[in-house]
PDB file of C-alpha atoms in Angstrom:
ATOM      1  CA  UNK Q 170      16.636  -2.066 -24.305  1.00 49.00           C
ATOM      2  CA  UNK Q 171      15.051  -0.574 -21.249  1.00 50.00           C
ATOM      3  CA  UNK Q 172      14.650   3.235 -20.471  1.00 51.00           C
ATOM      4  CA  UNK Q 173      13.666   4.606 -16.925  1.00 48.00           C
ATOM      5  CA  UNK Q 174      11.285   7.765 -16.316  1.00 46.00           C
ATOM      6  CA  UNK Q 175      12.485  10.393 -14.156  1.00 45.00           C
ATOM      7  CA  UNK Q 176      12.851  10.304 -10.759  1.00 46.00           C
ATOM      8  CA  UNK Q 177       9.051  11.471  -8.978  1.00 45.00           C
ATOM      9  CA  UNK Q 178      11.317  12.308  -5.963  1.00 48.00           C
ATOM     10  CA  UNK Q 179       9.351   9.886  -3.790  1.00 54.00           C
ATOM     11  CA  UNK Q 180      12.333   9.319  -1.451  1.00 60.00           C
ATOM     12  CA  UNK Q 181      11.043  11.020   1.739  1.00 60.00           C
ATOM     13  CA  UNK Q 182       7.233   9.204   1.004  1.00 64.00           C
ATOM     14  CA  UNK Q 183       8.561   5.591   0.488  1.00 65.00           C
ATOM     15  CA  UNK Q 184      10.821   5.623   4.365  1.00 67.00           C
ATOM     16  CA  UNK Q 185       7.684   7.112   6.052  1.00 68.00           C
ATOM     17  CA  UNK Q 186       5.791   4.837   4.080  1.00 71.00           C
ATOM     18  CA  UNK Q 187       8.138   1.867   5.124  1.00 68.00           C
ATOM     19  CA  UNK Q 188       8.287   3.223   8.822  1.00 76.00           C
ATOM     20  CA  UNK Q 189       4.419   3.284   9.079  1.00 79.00           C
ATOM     21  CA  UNK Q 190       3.848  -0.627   7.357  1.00 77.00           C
ATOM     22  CA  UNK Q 191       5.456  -2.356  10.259  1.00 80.00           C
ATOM     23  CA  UNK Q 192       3.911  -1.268  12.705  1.00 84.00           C
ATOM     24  CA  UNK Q 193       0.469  -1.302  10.534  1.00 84.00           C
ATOM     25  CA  UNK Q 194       0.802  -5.343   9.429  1.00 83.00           C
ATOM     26  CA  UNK Q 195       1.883  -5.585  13.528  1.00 86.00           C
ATOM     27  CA  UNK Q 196      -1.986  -4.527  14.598  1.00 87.00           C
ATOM     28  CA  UNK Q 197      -3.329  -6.153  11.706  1.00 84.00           C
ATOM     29  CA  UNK Q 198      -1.901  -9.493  12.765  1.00 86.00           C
ATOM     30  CA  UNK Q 199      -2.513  -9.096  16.825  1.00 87.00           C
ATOM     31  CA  UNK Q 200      -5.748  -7.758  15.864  1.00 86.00           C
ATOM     32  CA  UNK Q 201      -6.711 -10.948  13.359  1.00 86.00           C
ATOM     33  CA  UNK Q 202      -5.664 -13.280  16.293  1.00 88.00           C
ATOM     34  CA  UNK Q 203      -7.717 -11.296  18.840  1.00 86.00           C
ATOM     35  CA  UNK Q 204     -10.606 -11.433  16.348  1.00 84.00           C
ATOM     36  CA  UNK Q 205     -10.134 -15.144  16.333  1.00 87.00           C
ATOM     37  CA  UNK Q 206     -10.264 -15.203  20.184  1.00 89.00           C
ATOM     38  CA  UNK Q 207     -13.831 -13.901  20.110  1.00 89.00           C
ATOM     39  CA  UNK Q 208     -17.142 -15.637  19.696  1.00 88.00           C
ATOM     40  CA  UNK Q 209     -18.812 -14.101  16.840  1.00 85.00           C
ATOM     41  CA  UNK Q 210     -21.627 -14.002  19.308  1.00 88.00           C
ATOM     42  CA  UNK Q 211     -19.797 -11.633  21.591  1.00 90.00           C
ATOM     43  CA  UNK Q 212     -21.278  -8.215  22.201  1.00 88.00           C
ATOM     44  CA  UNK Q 213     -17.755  -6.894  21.026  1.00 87.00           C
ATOM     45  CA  UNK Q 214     -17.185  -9.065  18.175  1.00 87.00           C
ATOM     46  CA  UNK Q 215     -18.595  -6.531  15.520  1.00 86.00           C
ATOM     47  CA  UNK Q 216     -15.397  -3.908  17.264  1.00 87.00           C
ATOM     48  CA  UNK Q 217     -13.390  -6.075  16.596  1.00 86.00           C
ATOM     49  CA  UNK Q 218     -14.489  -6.676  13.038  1.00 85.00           C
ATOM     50  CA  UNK Q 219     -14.962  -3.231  12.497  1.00 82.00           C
ATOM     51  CA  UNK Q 220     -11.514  -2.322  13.832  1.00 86.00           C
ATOM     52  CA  UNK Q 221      -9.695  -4.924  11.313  1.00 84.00           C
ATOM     53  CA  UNK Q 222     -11.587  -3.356   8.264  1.00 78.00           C
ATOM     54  CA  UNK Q 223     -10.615   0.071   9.039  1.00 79.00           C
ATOM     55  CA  UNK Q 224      -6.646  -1.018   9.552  1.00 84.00           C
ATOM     56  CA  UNK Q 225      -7.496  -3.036   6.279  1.00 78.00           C
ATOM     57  CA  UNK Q 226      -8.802   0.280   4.675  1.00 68.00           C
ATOM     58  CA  UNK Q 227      -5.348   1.931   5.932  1.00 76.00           C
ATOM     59  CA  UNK Q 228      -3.158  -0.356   4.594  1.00 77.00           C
ATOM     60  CA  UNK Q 229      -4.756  -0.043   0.968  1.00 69.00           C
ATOM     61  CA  UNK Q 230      -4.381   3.693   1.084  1.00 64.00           C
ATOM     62  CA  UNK Q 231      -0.651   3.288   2.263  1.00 75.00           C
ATOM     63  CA  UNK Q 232      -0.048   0.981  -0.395  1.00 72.00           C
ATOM     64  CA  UNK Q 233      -2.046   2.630  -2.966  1.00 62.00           C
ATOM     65  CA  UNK Q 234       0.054   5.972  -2.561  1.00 66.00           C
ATOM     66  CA  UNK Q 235       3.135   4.806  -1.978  1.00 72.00           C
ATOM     67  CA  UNK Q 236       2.000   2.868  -5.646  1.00 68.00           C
ATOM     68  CA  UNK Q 237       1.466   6.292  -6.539  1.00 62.00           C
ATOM     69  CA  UNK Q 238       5.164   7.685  -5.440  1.00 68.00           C
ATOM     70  CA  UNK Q 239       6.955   4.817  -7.212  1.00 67.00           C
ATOM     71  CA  UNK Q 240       5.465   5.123 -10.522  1.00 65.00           C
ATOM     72  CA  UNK Q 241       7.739   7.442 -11.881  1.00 64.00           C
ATOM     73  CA  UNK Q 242      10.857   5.139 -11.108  1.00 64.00           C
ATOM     74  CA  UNK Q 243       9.857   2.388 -13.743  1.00 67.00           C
ATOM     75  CA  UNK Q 244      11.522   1.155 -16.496  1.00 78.00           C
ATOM     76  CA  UNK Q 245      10.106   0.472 -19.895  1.00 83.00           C
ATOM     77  CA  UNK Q 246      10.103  -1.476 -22.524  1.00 90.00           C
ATOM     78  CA  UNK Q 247       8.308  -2.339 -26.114  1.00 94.00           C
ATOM     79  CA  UNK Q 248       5.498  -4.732 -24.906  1.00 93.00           C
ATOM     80  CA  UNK Q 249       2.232  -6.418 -26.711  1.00 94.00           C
ATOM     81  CA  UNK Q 250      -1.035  -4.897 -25.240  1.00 94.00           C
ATOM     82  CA  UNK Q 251      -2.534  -7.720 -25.499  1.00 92.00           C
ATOM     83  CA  UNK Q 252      -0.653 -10.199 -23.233  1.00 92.00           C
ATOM     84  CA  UNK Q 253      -0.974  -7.623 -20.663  1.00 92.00           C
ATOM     85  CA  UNK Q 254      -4.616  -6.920 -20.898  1.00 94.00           C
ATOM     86  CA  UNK Q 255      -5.150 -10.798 -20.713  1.00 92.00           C
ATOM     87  CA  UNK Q 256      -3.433 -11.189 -17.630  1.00 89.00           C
ATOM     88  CA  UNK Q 257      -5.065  -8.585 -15.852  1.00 90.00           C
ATOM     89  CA  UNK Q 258      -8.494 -10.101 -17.154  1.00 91.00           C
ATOM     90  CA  UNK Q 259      -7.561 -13.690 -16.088  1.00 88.00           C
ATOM     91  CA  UNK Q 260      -6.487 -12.859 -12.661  1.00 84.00           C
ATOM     92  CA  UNK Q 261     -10.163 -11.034 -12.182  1.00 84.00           C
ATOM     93  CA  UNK Q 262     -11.890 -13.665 -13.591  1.00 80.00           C
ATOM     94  CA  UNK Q 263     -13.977 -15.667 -10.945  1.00 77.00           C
ATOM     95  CA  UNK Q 264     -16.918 -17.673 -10.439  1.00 78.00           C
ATOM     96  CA  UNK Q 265     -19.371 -14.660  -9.480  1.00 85.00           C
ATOM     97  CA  UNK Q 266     -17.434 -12.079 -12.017  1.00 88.00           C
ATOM     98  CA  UNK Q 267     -17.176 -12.365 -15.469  1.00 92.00           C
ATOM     99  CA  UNK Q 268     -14.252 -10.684 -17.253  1.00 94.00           C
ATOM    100  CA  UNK Q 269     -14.575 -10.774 -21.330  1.00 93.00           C
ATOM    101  CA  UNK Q 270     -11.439  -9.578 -23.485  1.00 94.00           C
ATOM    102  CA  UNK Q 271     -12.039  -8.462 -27.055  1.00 94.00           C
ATOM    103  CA  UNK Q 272      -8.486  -8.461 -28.490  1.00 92.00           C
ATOM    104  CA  UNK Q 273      -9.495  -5.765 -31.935  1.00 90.00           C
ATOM    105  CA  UNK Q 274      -5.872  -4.986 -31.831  1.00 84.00           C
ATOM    106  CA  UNK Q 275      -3.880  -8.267 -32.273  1.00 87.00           C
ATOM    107  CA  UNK Q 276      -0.045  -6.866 -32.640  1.00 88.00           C
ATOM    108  CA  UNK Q 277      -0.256  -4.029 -31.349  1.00 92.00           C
ATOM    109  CA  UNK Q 278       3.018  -2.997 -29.534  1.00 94.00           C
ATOM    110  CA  UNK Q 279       2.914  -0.255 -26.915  1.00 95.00           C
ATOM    111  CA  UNK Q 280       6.101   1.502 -24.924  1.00 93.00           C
ATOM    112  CA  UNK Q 281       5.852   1.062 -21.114  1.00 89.00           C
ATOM    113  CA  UNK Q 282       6.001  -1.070 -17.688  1.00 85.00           C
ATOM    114  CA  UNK Q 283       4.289  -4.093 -18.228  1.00 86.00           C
ATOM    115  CA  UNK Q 284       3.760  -3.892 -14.714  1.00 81.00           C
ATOM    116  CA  UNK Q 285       1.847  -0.584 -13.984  1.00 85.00           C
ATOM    117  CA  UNK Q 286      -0.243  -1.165 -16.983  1.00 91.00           C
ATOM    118  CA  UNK Q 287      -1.496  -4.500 -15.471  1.00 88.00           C
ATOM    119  CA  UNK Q 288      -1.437  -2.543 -12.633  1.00 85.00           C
ATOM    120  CA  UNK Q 289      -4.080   0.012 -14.265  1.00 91.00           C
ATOM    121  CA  UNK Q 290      -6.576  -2.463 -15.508  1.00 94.00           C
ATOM    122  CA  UNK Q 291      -5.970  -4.319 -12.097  1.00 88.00           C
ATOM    123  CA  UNK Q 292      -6.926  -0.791 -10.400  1.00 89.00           C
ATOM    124  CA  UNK Q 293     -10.434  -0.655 -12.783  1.00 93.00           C
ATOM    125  CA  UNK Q 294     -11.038  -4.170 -12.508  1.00 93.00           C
ATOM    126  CA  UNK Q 295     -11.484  -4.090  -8.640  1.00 88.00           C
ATOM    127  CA  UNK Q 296     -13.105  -0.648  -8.490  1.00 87.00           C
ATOM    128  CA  UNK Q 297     -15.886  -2.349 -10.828  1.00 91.00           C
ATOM    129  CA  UNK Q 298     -16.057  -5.310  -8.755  1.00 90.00           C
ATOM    130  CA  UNK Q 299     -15.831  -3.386  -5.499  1.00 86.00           C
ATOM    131  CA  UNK Q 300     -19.271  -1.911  -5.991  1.00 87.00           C
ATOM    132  CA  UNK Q 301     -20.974  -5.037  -7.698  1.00 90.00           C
ATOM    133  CA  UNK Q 302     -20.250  -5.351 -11.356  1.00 92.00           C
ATOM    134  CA  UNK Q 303     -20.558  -8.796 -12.044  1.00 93.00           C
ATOM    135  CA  UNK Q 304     -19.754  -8.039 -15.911  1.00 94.00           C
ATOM    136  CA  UNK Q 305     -16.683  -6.562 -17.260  1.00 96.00           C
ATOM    137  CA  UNK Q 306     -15.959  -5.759 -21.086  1.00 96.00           C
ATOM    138  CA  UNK Q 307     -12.272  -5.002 -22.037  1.00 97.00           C
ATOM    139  CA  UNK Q 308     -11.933  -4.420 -25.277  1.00 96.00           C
ATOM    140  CA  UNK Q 309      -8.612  -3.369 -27.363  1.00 96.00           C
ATOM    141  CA  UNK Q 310      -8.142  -1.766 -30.440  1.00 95.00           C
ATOM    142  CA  UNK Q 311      -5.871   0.132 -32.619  1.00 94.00           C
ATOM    143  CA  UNK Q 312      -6.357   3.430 -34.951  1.00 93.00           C
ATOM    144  CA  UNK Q 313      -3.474   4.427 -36.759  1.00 92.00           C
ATOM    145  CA  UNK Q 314      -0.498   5.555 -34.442  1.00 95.00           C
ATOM    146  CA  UNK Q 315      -3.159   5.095 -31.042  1.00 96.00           C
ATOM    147  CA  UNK Q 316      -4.001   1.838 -28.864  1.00 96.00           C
ATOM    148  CA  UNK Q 317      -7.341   1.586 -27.359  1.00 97.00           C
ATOM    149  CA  UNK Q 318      -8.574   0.203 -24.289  1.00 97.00           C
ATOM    150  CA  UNK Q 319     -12.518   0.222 -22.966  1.00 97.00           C
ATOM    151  CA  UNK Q 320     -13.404  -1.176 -19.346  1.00 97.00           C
ATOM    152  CA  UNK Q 321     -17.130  -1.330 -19.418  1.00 97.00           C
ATOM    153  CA  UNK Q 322     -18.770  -2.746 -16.095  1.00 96.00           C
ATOM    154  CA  UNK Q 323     -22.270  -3.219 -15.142  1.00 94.00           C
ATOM    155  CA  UNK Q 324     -22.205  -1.756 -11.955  1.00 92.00           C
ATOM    156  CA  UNK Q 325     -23.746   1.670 -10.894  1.00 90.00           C
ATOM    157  CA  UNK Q 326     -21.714   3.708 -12.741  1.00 89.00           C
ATOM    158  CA  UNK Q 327     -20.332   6.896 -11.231  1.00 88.00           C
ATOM    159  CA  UNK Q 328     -22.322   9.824 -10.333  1.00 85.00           C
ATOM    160  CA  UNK Q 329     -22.819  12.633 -13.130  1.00 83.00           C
ATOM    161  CA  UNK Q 330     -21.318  15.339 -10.289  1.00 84.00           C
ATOM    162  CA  UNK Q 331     -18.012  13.927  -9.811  1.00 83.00           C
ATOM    163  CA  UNK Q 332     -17.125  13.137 -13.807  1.00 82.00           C
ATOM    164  CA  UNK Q 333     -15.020  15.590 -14.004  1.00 82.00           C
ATOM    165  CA  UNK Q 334     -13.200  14.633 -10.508  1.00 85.00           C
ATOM    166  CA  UNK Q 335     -13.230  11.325 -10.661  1.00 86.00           C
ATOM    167  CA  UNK Q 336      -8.967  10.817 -11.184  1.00 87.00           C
ATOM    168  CA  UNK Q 337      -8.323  12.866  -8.489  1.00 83.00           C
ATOM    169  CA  UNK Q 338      -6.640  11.836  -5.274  1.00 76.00           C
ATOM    170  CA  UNK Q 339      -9.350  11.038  -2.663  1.00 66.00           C
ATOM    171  CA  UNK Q 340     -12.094  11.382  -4.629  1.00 62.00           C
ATOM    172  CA  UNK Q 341     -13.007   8.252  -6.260  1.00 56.00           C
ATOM    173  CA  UNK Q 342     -17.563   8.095  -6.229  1.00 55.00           C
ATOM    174  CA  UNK Q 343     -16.947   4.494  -5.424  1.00 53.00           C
ATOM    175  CA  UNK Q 344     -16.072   2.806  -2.502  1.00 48.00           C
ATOM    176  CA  UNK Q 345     -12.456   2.514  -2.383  1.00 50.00           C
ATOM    177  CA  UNK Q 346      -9.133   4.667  -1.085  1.00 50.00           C
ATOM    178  CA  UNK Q 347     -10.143   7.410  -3.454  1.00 58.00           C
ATOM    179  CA  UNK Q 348      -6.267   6.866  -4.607  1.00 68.00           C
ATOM    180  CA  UNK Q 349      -6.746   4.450  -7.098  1.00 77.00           C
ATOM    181  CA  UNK Q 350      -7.819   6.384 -10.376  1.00 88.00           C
ATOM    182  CA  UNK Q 351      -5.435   8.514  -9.342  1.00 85.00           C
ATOM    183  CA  UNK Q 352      -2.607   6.292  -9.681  1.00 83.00           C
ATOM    184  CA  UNK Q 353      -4.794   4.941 -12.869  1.00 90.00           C
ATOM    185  CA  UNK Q 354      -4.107   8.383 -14.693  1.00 91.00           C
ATOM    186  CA  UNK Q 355      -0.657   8.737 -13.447  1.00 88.00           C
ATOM    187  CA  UNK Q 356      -0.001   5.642 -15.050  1.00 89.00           C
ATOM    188  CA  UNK Q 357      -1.566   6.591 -18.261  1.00 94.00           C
ATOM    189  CA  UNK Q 358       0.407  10.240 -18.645  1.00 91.00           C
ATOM    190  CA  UNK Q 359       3.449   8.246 -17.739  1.00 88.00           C
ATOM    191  CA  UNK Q 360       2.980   6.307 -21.080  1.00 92.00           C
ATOM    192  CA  UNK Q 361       2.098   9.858 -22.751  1.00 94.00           C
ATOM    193  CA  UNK Q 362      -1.453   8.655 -22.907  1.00 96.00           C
ATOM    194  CA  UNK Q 363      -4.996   9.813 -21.903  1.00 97.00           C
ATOM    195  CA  UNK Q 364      -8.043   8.395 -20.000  1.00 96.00           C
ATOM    196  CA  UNK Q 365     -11.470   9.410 -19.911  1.00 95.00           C
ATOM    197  CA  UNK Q 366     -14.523   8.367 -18.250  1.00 94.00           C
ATOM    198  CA  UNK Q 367     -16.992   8.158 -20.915  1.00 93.00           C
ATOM    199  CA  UNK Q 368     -20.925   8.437 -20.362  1.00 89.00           C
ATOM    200  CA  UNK Q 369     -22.875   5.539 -20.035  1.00 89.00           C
ATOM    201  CA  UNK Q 370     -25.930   4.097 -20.192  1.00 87.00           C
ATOM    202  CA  UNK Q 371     -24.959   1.357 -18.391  1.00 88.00           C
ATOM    203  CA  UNK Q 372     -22.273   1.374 -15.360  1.00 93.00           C
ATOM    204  CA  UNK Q 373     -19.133   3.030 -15.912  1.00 94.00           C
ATOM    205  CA  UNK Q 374     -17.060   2.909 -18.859  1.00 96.00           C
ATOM    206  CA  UNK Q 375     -13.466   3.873 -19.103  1.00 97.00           C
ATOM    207  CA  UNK Q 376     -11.501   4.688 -22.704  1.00 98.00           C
ATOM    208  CA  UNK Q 377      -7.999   4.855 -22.352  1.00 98.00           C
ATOM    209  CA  UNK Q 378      -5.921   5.816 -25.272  1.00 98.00           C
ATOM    210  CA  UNK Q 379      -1.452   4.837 -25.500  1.00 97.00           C
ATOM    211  CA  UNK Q 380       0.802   5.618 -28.480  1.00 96.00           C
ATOM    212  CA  UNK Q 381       1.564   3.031 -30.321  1.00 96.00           C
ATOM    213  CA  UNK Q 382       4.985   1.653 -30.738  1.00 93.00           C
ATOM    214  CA  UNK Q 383       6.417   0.872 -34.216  1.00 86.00           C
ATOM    215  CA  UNK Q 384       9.968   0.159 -32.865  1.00 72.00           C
TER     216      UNK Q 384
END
């Protein structure tokens, strides 16, 4: 059996949201083909390029927050932290980025959107990679009633100033919308749990914490 959160009362966000896409992909595409047009010699070739990663850079941020509106509209269900961990880790998982999971909860059952979890460790896997981690730990385990999840990258970390800002909206100390921790906490109160961005010697590293479900 399913449940669904409450509504986040994201009606408004999501038609401005959907009124502003079209038009957005629209430049994006005419743009791309213009781009192609060009000879990368071209004095205004780098406009051009620099043009397509800013509308690029807009239509993460749409997404991102209109990511951020829907949230509260998901249903739930009992699912096995694992499987959803893996995913997220095999997606990530490339040639020049190495993703290792260390499953130290095998079992363990959590209550949520299998979804916005992946979703989550989607959002840390990318900032990590984003700014040049070319290492990534996840590691799961259980104590008692609480599932555990660590992201460790190898990247530059975060800086010391903005630790305890880091989850809010536009302000991110990596180079990204600035919405996606954001949505990563929203995610993790939605599933009555907690994230923190623990010091490190080495990059950042992220301990989330979910109840776990014995239903």
């Amino acid at each position: 059996m399913t449940h669904a959160w409450p509504s986040a009362g994201g009606h408004l966000a999501e038609v401005i949201g959907h009124e502003i896409r079209n038009p957005l992909a629209s430049a994006v595409a005419n743009l791309g083909v213009l781009a192609e047009m060009i000879d990368e010699r071209d004095p205004r070739a780098p406009f051009a390029a620099r043009a397509m990663s800013d509308l690029a850079r807009a239509s993460s941020l749409l997404t991102s927050y209109l990511d951020l509106e829907r949230s509260g509209h998901a249903e739930r269900e009992v699912l096995a932290i694992d499987t959803v961990v893996r995913r997220a880790c095999e997606r990530h998982a490339t040639g020049s980025v190495r993703v290792e999971h260390r499953d130290g909860a095998p079992g363990a059952m959590v209550h949520g959107n299998s979804h916005l979890l992946e979703r989550l460790l989607e959002n840390l896997l990318e900032n990590a990679i984003g700014v040049g981690a070319r290492r990534i730990e996840v590691v799961t385990g259980q104590h008692g009633g609480t599932c555990t999840i660590e992201v460790q990258d190898d990247g530059p970390g975060i800086p010391p100033q903005l630790h305890d800002k880091v989850f809010e909206p536009f302000v991110s100390g990596r180079s990204s919308s600035g919405l996606g921790l954001a949505l990563v906490r929203r995610i993790v109160e939605l599933h009555d749990g907690s994230i923190a961005l623990v010091p490190s010697t080495r990059g950042a590293l992220f301990h989330i914490e979910l109840p776990v479900s014995w239903s």
